[in-house]
Coordinates of N, CA and C in Angstrom, one line a residue:
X497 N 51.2 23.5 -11.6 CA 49.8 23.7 -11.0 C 50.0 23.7 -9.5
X498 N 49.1 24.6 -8.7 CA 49.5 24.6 -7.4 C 48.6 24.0 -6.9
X499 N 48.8 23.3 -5.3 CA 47.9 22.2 -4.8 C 46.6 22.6 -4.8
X500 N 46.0 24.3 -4.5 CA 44.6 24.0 -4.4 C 44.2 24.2 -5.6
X501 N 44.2 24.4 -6.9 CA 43.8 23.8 -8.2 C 43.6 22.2 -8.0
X502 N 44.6 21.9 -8.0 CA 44.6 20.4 -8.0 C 43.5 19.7 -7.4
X503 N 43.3 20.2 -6.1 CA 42.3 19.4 -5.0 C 40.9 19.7 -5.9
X504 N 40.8 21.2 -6.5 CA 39.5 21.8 -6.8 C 39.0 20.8 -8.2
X505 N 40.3 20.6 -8.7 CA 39.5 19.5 -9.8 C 39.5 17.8 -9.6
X506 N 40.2 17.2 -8.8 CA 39.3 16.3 -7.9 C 38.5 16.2 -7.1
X507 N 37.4 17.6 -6.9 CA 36.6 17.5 -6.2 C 35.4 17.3 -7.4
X508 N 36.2 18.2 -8.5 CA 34.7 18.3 -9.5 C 35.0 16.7 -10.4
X509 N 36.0 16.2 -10.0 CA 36.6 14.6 -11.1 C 35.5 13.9 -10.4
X510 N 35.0 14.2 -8.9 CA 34.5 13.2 -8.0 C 33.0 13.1 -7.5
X511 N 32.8 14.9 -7.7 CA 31.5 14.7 -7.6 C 30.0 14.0 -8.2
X512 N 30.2 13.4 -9.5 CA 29.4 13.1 -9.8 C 29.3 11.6 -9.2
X513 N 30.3 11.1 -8.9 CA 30.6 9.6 -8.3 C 29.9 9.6 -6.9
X514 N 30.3 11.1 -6.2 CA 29.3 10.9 -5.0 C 27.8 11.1 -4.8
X515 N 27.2 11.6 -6.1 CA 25.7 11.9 -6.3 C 25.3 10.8 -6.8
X516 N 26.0 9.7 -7.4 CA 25.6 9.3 -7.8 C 25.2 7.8 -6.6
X517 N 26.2 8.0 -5.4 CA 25.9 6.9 -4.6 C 25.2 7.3 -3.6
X518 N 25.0 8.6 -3.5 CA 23.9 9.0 -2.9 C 22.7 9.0 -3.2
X519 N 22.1 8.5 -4.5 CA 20.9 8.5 -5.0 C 20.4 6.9 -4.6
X520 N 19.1 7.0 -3.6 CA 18.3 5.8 -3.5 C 18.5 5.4 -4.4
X521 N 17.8 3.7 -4.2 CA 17.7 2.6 -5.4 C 16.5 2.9 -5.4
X522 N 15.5 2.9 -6.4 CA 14.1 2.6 -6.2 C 13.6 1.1 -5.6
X523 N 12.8 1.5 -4.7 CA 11.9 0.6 -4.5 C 11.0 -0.4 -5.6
X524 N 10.8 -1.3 -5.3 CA 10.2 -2.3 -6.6 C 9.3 -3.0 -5.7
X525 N 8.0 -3.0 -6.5 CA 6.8 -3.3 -5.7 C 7.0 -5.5 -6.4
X526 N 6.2 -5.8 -4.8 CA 7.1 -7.0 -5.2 C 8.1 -7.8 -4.4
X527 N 9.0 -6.7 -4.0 CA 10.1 -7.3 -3.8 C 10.6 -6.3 -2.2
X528 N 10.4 -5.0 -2.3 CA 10.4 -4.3 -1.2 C 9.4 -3.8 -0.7
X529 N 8.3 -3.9 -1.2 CA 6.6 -3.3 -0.4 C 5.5 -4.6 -1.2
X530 N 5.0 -4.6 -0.7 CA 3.4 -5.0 -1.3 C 2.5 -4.0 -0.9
X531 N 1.9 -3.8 -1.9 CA 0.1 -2.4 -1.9 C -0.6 -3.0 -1.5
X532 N -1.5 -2.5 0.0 CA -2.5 -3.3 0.1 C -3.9 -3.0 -0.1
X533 N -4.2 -4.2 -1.0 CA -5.9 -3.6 -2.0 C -6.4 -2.7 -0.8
X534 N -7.5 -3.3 0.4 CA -8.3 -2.9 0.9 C -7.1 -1.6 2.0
X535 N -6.9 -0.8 1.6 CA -5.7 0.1 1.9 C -6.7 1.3 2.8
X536 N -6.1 1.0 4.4 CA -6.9 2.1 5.5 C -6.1 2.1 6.5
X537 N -5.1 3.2 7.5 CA -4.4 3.2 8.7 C -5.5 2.6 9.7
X538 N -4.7 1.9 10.8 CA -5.5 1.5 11.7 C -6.1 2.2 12.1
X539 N -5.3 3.1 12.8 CA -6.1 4.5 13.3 C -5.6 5.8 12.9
X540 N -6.4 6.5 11.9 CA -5.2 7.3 11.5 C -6.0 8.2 12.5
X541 N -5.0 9.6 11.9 CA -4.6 11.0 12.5 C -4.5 11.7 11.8
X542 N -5.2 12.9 11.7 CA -5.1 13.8 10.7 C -3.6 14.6 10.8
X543 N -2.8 14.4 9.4 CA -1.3 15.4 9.4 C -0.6 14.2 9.8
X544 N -0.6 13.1 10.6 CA 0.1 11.7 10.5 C 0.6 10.5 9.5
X545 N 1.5 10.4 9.5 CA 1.8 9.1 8.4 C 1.7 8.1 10.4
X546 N 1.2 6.8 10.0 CA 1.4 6.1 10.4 C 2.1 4.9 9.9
X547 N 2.9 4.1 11.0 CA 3.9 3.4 10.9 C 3.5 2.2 12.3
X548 N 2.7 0.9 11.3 CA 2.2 -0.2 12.2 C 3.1 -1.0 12.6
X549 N 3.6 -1.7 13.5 CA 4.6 -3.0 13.8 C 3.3 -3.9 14.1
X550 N 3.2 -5.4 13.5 CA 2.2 -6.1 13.5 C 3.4 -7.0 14.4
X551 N 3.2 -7.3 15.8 CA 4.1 -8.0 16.6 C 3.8 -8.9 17.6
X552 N 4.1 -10.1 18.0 CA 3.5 -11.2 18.5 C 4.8 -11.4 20.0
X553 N 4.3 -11.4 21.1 CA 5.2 -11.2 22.5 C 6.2 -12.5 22.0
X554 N 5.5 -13.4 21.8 CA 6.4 -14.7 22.0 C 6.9 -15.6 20.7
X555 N 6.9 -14.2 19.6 CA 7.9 -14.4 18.5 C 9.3 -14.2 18.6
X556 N 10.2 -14.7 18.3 CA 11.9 -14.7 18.9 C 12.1 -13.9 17.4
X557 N 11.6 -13.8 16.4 CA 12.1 -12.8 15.6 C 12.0 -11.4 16.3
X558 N 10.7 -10.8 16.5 CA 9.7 -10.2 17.2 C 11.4 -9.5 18.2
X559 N 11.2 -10.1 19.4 CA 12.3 -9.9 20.4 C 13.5 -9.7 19.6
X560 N 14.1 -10.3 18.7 CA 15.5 -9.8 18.1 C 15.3 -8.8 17.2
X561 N 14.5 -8.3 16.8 CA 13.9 -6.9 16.5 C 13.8 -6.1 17.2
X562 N 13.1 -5.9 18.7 CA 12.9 -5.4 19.0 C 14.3 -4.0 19.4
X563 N 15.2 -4.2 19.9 CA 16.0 -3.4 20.4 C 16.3 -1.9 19.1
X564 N 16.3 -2.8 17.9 CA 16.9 -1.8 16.7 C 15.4 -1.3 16.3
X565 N 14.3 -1.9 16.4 CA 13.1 -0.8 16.2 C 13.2 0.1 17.2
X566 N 13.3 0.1 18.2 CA 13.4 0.8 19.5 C 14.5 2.0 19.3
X567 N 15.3 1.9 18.4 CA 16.4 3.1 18.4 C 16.0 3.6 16.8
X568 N 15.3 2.9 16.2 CA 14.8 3.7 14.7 C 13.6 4.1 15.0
X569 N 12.4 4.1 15.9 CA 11.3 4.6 16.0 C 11.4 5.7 16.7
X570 N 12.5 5.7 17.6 CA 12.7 7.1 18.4 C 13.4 8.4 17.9
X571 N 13.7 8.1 16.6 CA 14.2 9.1 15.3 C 13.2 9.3 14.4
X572 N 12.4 8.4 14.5 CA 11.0 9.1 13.4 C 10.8 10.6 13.5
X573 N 10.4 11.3 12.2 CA 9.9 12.7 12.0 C 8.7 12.8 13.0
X574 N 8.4 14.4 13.6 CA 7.4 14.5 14.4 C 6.1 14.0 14.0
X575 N 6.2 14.2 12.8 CA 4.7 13.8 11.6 C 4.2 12.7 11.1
X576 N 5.3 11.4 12.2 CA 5.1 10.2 11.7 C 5.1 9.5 13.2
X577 N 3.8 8.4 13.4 CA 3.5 8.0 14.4 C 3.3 6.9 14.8
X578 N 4.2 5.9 15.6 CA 4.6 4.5 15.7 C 3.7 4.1 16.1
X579 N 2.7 2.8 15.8 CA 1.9 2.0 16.8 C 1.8 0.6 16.6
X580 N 2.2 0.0 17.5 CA 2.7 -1.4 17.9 C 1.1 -2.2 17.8
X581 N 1.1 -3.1 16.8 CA -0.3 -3.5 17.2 C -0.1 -5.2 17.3
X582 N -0.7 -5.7 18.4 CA -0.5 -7.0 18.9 C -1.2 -7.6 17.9
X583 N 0.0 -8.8 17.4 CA -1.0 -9.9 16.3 C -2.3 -10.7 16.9
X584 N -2.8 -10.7 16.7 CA -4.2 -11.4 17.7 C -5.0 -12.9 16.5
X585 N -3.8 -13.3 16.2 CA -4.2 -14.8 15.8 C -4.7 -15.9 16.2
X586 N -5.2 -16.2 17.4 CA -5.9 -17.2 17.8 C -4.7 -17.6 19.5
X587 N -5.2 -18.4 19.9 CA -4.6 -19.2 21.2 C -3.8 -18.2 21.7
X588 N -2.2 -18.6 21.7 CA -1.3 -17.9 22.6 C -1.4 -16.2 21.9
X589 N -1.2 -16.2 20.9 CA -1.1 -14.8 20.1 C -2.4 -13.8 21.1
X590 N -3.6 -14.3 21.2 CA -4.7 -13.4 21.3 C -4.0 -13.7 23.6
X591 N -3.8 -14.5 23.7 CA -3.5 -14.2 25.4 C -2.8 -13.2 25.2
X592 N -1.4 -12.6 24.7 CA -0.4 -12.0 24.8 C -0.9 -10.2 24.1
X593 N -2.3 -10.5 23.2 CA -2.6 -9.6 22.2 C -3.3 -8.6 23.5
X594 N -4.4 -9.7 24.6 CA -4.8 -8.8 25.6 C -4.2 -7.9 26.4
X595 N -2.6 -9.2 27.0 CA -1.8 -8.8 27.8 C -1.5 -7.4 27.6
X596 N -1.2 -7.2 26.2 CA -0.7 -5.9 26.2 C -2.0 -4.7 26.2
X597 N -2.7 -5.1 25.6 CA -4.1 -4.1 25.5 C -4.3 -3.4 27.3
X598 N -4.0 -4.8 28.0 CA -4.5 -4.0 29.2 C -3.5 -3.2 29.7
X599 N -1.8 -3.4 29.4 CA -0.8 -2.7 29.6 C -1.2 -1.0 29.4
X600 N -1.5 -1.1 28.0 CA -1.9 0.3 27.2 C -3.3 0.9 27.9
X601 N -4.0 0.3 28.4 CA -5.2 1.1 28.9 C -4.8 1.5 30.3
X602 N -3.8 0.8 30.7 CA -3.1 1.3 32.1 C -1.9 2.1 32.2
X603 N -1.6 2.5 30.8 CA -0.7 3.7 30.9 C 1.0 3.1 30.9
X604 N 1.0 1.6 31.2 CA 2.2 1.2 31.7 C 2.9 0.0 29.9
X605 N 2.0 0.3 28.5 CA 2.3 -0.3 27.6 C 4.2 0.2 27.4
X606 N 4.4 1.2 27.3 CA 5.4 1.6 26.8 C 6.6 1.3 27.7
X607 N 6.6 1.7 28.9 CA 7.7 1.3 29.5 C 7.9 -0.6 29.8
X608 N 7.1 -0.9 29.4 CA 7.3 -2.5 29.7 C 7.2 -3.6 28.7
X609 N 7.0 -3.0 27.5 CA 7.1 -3.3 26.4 C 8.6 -4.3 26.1
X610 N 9.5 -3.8 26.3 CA 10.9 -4.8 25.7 C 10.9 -5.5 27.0
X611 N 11.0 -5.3 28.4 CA 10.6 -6.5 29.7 C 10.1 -7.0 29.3
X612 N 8.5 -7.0 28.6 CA 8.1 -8.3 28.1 C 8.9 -9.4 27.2
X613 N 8.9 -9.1 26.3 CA 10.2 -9.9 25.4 C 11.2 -10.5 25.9
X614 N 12.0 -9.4 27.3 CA 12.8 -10.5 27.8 C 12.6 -10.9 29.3
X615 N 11.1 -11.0 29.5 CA 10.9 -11.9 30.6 C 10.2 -13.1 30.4
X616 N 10.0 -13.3 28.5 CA 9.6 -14.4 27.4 C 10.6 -14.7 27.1
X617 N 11.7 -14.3 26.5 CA 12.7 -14.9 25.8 C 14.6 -15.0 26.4
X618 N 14.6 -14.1 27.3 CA 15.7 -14.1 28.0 C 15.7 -14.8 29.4
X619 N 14.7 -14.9 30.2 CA 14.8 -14.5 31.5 C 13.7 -16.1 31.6
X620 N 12.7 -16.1 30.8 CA 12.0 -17.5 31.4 C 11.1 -17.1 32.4
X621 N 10.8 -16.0 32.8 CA 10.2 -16.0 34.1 C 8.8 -16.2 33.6
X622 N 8.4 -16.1 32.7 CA 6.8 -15.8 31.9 C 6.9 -16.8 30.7
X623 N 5.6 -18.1 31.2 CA 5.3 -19.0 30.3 C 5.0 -19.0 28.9
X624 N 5.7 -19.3 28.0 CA 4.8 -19.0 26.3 C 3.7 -19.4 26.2
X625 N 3.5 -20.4 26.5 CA 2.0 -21.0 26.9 C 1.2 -20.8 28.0
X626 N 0.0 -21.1 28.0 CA -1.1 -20.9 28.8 C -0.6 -19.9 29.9
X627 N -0.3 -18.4 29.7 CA 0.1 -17.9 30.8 C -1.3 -17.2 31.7
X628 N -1.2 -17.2 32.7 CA -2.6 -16.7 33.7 C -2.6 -15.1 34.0
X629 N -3.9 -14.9 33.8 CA -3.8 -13.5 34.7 C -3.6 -13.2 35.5
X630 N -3.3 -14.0 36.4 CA -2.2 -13.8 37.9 C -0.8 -13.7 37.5
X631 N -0.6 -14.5 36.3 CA 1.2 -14.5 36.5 C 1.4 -13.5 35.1
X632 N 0.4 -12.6 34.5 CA 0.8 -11.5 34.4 C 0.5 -10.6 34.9
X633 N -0.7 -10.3 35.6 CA -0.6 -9.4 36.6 C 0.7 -9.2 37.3
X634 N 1.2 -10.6 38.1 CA 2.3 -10.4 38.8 C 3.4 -9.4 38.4
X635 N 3.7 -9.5 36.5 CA 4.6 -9.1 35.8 C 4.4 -7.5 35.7
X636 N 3.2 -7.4 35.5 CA 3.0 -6.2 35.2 C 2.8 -5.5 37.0
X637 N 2.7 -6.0 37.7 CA 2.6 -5.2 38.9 C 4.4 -4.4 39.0
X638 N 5.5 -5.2 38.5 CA 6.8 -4.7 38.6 C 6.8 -3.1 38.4
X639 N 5.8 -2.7 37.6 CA 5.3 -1.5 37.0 C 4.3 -0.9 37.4
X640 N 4.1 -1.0 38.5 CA 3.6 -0.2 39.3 C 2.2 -0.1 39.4
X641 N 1.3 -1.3 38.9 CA -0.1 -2.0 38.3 C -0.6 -2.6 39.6
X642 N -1.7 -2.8 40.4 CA -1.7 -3.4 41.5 C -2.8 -4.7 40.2
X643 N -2.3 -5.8 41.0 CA -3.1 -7.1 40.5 C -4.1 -6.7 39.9
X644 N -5.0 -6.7 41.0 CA -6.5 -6.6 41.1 C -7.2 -5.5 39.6
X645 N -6.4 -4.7 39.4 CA -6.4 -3.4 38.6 C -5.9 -4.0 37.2
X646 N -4.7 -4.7 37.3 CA -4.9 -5.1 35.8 C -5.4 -6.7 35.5
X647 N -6.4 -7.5 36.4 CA -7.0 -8.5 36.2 C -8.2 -7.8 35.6
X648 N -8.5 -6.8 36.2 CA -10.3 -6.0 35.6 C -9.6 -5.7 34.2
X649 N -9.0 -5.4 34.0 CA -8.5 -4.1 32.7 C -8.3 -5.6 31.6
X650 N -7.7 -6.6 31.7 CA -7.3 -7.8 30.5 C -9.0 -8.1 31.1
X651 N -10.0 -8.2 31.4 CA -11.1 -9.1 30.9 C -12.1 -7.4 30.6
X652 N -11.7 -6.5 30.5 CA -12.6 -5.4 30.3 C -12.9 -5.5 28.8
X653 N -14.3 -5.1 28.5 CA -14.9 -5.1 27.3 C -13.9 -3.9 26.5
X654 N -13.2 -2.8 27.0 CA -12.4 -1.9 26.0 C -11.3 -2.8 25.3
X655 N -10.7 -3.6 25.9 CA -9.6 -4.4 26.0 C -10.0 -5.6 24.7
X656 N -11.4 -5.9 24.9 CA -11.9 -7.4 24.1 C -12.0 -5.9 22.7
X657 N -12.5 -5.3 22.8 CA -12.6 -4.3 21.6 C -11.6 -4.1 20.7
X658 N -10.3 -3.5 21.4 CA -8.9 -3.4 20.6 C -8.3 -5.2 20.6
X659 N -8.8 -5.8 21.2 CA -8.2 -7.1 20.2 C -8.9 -7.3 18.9
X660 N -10.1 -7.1 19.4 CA -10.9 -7.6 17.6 C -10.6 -7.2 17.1
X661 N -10.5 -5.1 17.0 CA -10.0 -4.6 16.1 C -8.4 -4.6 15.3
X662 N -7.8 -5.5 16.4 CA -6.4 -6.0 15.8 C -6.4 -7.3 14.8
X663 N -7.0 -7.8 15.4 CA -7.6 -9.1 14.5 C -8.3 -8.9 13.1
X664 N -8.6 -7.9 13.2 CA -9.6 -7.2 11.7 C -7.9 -6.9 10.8
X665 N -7.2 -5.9 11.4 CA -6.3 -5.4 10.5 C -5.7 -6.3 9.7
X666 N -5.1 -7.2 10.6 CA -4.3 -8.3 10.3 C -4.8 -9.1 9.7
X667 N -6.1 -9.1 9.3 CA -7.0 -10.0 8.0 C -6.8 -9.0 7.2
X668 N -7.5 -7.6 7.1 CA -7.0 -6.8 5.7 C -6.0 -6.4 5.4
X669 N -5.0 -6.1 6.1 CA -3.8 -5.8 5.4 C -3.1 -7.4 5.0
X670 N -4.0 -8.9 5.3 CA -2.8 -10.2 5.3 C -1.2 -10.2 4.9
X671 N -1.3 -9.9 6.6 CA 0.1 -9.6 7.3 C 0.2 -11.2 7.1
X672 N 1.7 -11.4 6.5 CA 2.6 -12.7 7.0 C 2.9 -13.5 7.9
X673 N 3.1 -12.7 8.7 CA 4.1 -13.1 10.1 C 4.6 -11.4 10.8
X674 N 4.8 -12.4 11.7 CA 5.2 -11.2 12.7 C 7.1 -11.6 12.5
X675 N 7.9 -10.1 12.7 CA 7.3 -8.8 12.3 C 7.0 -8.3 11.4
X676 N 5.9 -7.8 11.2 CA 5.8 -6.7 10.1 C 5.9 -5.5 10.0
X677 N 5.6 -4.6 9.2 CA 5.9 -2.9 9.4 C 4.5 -2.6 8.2
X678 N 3.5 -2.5 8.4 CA 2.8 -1.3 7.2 C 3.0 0.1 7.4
X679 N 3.2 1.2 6.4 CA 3.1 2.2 6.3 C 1.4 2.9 5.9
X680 N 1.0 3.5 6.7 CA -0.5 4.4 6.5 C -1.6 3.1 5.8
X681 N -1.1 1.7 6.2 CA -2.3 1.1 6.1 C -2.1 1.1 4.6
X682 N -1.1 1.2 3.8 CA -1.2 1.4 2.3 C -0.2 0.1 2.0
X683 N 1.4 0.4 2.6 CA 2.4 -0.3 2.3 C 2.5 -1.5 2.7
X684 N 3.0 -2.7 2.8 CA 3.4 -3.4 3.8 C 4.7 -3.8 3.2
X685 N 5.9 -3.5 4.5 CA 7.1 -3.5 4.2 C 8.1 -4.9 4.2
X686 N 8.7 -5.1 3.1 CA 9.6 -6.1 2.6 C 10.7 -5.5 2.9
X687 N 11.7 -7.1 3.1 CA 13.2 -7.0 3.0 C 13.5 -8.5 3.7
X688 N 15.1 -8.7 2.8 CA 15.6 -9.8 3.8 C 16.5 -10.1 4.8
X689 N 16.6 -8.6 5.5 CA 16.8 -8.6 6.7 C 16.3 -7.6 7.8
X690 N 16.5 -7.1 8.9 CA 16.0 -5.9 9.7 C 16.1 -4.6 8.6
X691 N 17.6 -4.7 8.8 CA 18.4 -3.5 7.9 C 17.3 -3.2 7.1
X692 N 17.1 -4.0 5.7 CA 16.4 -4.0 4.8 C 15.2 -3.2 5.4
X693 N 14.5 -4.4 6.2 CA 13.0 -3.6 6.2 C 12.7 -2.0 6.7
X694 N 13.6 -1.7 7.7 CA 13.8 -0.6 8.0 C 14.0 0.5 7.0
X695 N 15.3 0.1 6.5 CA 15.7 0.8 4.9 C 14.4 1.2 4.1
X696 N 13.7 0.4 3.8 CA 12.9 0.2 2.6 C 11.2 0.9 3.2
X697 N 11.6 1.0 5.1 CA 10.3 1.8 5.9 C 10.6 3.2 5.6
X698 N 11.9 3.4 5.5 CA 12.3 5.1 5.9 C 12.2 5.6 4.3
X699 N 12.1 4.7 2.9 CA 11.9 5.3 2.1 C 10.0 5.7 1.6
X700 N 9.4 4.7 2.2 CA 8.2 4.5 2.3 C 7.4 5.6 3.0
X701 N 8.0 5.8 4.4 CA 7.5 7.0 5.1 C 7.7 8.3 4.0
X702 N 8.6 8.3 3.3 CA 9.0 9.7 2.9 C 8.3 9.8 1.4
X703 N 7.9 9.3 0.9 CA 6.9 8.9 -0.4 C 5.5 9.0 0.8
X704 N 5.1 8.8 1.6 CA 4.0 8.9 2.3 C 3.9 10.7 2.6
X705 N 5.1 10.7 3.1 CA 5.0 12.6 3.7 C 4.9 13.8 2.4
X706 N 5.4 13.2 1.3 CA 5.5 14.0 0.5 C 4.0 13.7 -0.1
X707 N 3.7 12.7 0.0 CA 2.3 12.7 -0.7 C 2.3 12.2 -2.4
X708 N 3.5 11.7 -2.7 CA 3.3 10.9 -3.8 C 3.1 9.4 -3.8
X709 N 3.2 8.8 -5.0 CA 2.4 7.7 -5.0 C 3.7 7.2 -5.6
X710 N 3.9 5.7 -5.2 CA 4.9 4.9 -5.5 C 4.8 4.4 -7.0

């Protein structure tokens, strides 16, 4: 027998071994998603799958997350649409829930987004507790925010608006803990580690895009 026979039937000896490890595991409700009864995207979009992060500044999960959502969000399909929604649980959560609101209504949420995290959890320079609108103003001025401009923007009624309404989600979907991940306000994503939840987002988006039901 000459070698390329040979290779041609270890390719067909082998292929079923590689379809076969290429085939997902299914998802098991339970264990990698929970359905959520009262099931609505925060804000949807028409032609959008939405993809929530329910995330809290001065959670250290939160921050050790952050770097690897940050390189899986930025490979999302065009048709699918990341939005970071501040947990707004009470005390320090709802200070940090504004902080960012006024970030986002000043155009400067996205580039200062992971500086937050590590000017909380690396750097020390920003209190977990009782932090002031001066000393984040100060923070957010690094970005090009004059004080004065985002003291008005964290006590503006738009700002008290999108907290409530974060505070609403996070009662209907009863998010756990921060982080979480829901898919279109339907899913809420399981796993026991990043890997996992991520894993188990990217099969969830794609059961969302196609339009079937789990």
């Amino acid at each position: 027998m000459t070698l390329m026979p040979r290779l041609m039937l270890l390719l067909l000896a082998l292929s079923p071994l590689s379809t076969l490890a290429a085939t997902p595991t299914p998802l098991v409700e339970g264990k990698d998603y929970e359905r959520i009864a009262d099931a609505d995207p925060f804000a949807p979009l028409a032609g959008k799958v939405e993809v929530v992060e329910m995330f809290g500044y001065t959670c250290p999960h939160c921050a050790h997350f952050e770097p690897q959502l940050e390189a899986w969000a930025a490979k999302l399909p065009k048709d699918v649409r990341f939005t970071p929604v501040p947990a707004a649980f009470g005390g320090v959560w709802d200070s940090f829930a504004r902080a960012y609101y006024a970030a986002d209504q000043l155009g400067v949420a996205k580039r200062s987004h992971r500086a937050m995290f590590d000017a909380l959890h690396e750097k020390g320079s920003l209190p977990m507790q009782n932090v002031s609108p001066d000393e984040l103003a100060a923070f957010y001025q690094g970005f090009g925010v004059a004080p004065p401009q985002y003291i008005a923007a964290l006590k503006s009624d738009a700002v008290d608006a999108k907290v409530k309404a974060a505070r609403a989600f996070a009662l209907r979907t009863k998010v756990p803990g921060t982080p979480t991940l829901i898919i279109n306000g339907v899913y809420l994503v399981k796993g026991d580690s990043f890997e996992a939840m991520l894993r188990n987002a990217d099969a969830l988006i794609a059961r969302a895009r196609s339009g079937k039901a789990l």
